[in-house]
GROMACS .gro file of C-alpha atoms in nm:
model
  119
    1MET     CA    1   7.481   7.230  11.201
    2THR     CA    2   7.358   7.375  11.530
    3ASP     CA    3   7.079   7.244  11.748
    4PRO     CA    4   6.776   7.476  11.704
    5THR     CA    5   6.704   7.450  12.077
    6GLU     CA    6   7.044   7.595  12.172
    7THR     CA    7   7.078   7.962  12.253
    8PRO     CA    8   7.337   8.156  12.047
    9ASP     CA    9   7.580   8.151  12.342
   10GLU     CA   10   7.556   7.773  12.376
   11ALA     CA   11   7.606   7.721  12.003
   12THR     CA   12   7.927   7.926  11.987
   13PRO     CA   13   8.123   7.875  12.310
   14GLN     CA   14   8.458   7.942  12.137
   15LEU     CA   15   8.343   8.284  12.020
   16ARG     CA   16   8.219   8.375  12.365
   17GLU     CA   17   8.550   8.271  12.520
   18LEU     CA   18   8.754   8.464  12.266
   19ALA     CA   19   8.546   8.774  12.330
   20ASP     CA   20   8.636   8.751  12.699
   21ILE     CA   21   9.013   8.748  12.641
   22PRO     CA   22   9.178   9.091  12.682
   23ALA     CA   23   9.351   9.228  12.371
   24VAL     CA   24   9.691   9.232  12.542
   25GLU     CA   25   9.665   8.858  12.600
   26VAL     CA   26   9.568   8.787  12.239
   27ILE     CA   27   9.859   9.000  12.114
   28THR     CA   28  10.102   8.837  12.356
   29ARG     CA   29   9.986   8.486  12.259
   30ALA     CA   30  10.033   8.571  11.890
   31ALA     CA   31  10.382   8.705  11.963
   32VAL     CA   32  10.478   8.390  12.156
   33MET     CA   33  10.349   8.172  11.871
   34LEU     CA   34  10.557   8.369  11.618
   35MET     CA   35  10.864   8.353  11.844
   36SER     CA   36  10.831   7.978  11.893
   37ALA     CA   37  10.785   7.912  11.523
   38ALA     CA   38  11.080   8.136  11.430
   39ALA     CA   39  11.304   7.964  11.686
   40GLU     CA   40  11.213   7.626  11.534
   41LYS     CA   41  11.285   7.751  11.181
   42ILE     CA   42  11.624   7.889  11.291
   43GLY     CA   43  11.697   7.547  11.441
   44LEU     CA   44  11.726   7.663  11.801
   45SER     CA   45  11.538   7.362  11.939
   46ALA     CA   46  11.801   7.122  11.805
   47GLU     CA   47  12.119   7.027  11.986
   48ASP     CA   48  12.308   7.146  11.676
   49PRO     CA   49  12.103   7.414  11.496
   50ASP     CA   50  12.301   7.358  11.175
   51ASP     CA   51  12.172   6.999  11.161
   52SER     CA   52  11.811   7.075  11.254
   53PRO     CA   53  11.564   6.907  11.018
   54HIS     CA   54  11.331   7.203  11.077
   55ARG     CA   55  11.580   7.472  10.978
   56ASP     CA   56  11.441   7.703  10.712
   57LEU     CA   57  11.586   8.052  10.727
   58ASP     CA   58  11.354   8.187  10.459
   59GLU     CA   59  11.055   8.088  10.673
   60ALA     CA   60  11.229   8.221  10.985
   61ARG     CA   61  11.279   8.557  10.812
   62ARG     CA   62  10.907   8.583  10.741
   63LEU     CA   63  10.811   8.492  11.096
   64ILE     CA   64  11.059   8.737  11.251
   65THR     CA   65  10.944   9.016  11.023
   66ALA     CA   66  10.580   8.948  11.113
   67LEU     CA   67  10.673   8.945  11.482
   68ALA     CA   68  10.860   9.275  11.446
   69GLY     CA   69  10.558   9.435  11.281
   70LEU     CA   70  10.326   9.307  11.553
   71VAL     CA   71  10.556   9.420  11.834
   72THR     CA   72  10.614   9.762  11.683
   73ALA     CA   73  10.244   9.821  11.616
   74SER     CA   74  10.129   9.701  11.958
   75ALA     CA   75  10.410   9.806  12.194
   76GLU     CA   76  10.201  10.078  12.358
   77TYR     CA   77   9.935   9.823  12.452
   78LEU     CA   78  10.163   9.552  12.589
   79GLY     CA   79  10.244   9.725  12.918
   80PRO     CA   80  10.484   9.512  13.124
   81HIS     CA   81  10.492   9.249  12.848
   82ALA     CA   82  10.655   9.488  12.599
   83GLY     CA   83  11.010   9.452  12.733
   84PRO     CA   84  11.025   9.071  12.736
   85VAL     CA   85  10.858   9.049  12.394
   86ARG     CA   86  11.107   9.300  12.248
   87ASP     CA   87  11.396   9.109  12.408
   88GLY     CA   88  11.272   8.785  12.253
   89LEU     CA   89  11.245   8.951  11.914
   90LYS     CA   90  11.597   9.090  11.938
   91SER     CA   91  11.733   8.749  12.041
   92LEU     CA   92  11.571   8.590  11.736
   93GLN     CA   93  11.706   8.861  11.508
   94LEU     CA   94  12.058   8.803  11.643
   95ALA     CA   95  12.020   8.424  11.619
   96PHE     CA   96  11.908   8.462  11.259
   97ARG     CA   97  12.213   8.676  11.181
   98GLU     CA   98  12.438   8.411  11.341
   99ALA     CA   99  12.269   8.130  11.149
  100SER     CA  100  12.295   8.304  10.812
  101ALA     CA  101  12.577   8.203  10.580
  102ALA     CA  102  12.595   8.562  10.454
  103PRO     CA  103  12.452   8.787  10.726
  104GLU     CA  104  12.301   9.116  10.615
  105GLU     CA  105  12.432   9.448  10.737
  106PRO     CA  106  12.268   9.580  11.054
  107GLY     CA  107  11.939   9.739  10.954
  108LYS     CA  108  11.882   9.495  10.666
  109GLY     CA  109  11.796   9.178  10.862
  110PRO     CA  110  11.451   9.035  10.925
  111GLY     CA  111  11.217   9.282  11.090
  112GLU     CA  112  11.482   9.553  11.115
  113LYS     CA  113  11.281   9.787  10.895
  114TYR     CA  114  11.041   9.798  11.192
  115THR     CA  115  11.283   9.776  11.485
  116GLY     CA  116  11.590   9.949  11.352
  117PRO     CA  117  11.935   9.789  11.339
  118VAL     CA  118  12.008   9.504  11.577
  119TRP     CA  119  12.365   9.463  11.702
   0.00000   0.00000   0.00000
């Protein structure tokens, strides 16, 4: 419940702050979150990814596909961030292919319907 003596701006400081963040920063933060989560699910944070307790390639596939959709849809708005974000996506797609017991053909991996084949 809010204090009736507070002004709307004082009652919702998180909304005010979010409204001040440029779209490119929100998109980039979302991309970094998806990249980090996908890397964890591939097992890249472990010394031996095959033994990672967090490894879940089905979850990684979903995260990479969501990242590919976000990157593809927002590339024109990312400016100088577009290249590094695309590079991170490609690295995750290649890491996923390496981690898979039966890798898909190029063009069939996670997110490749948005990015095209990854070699």
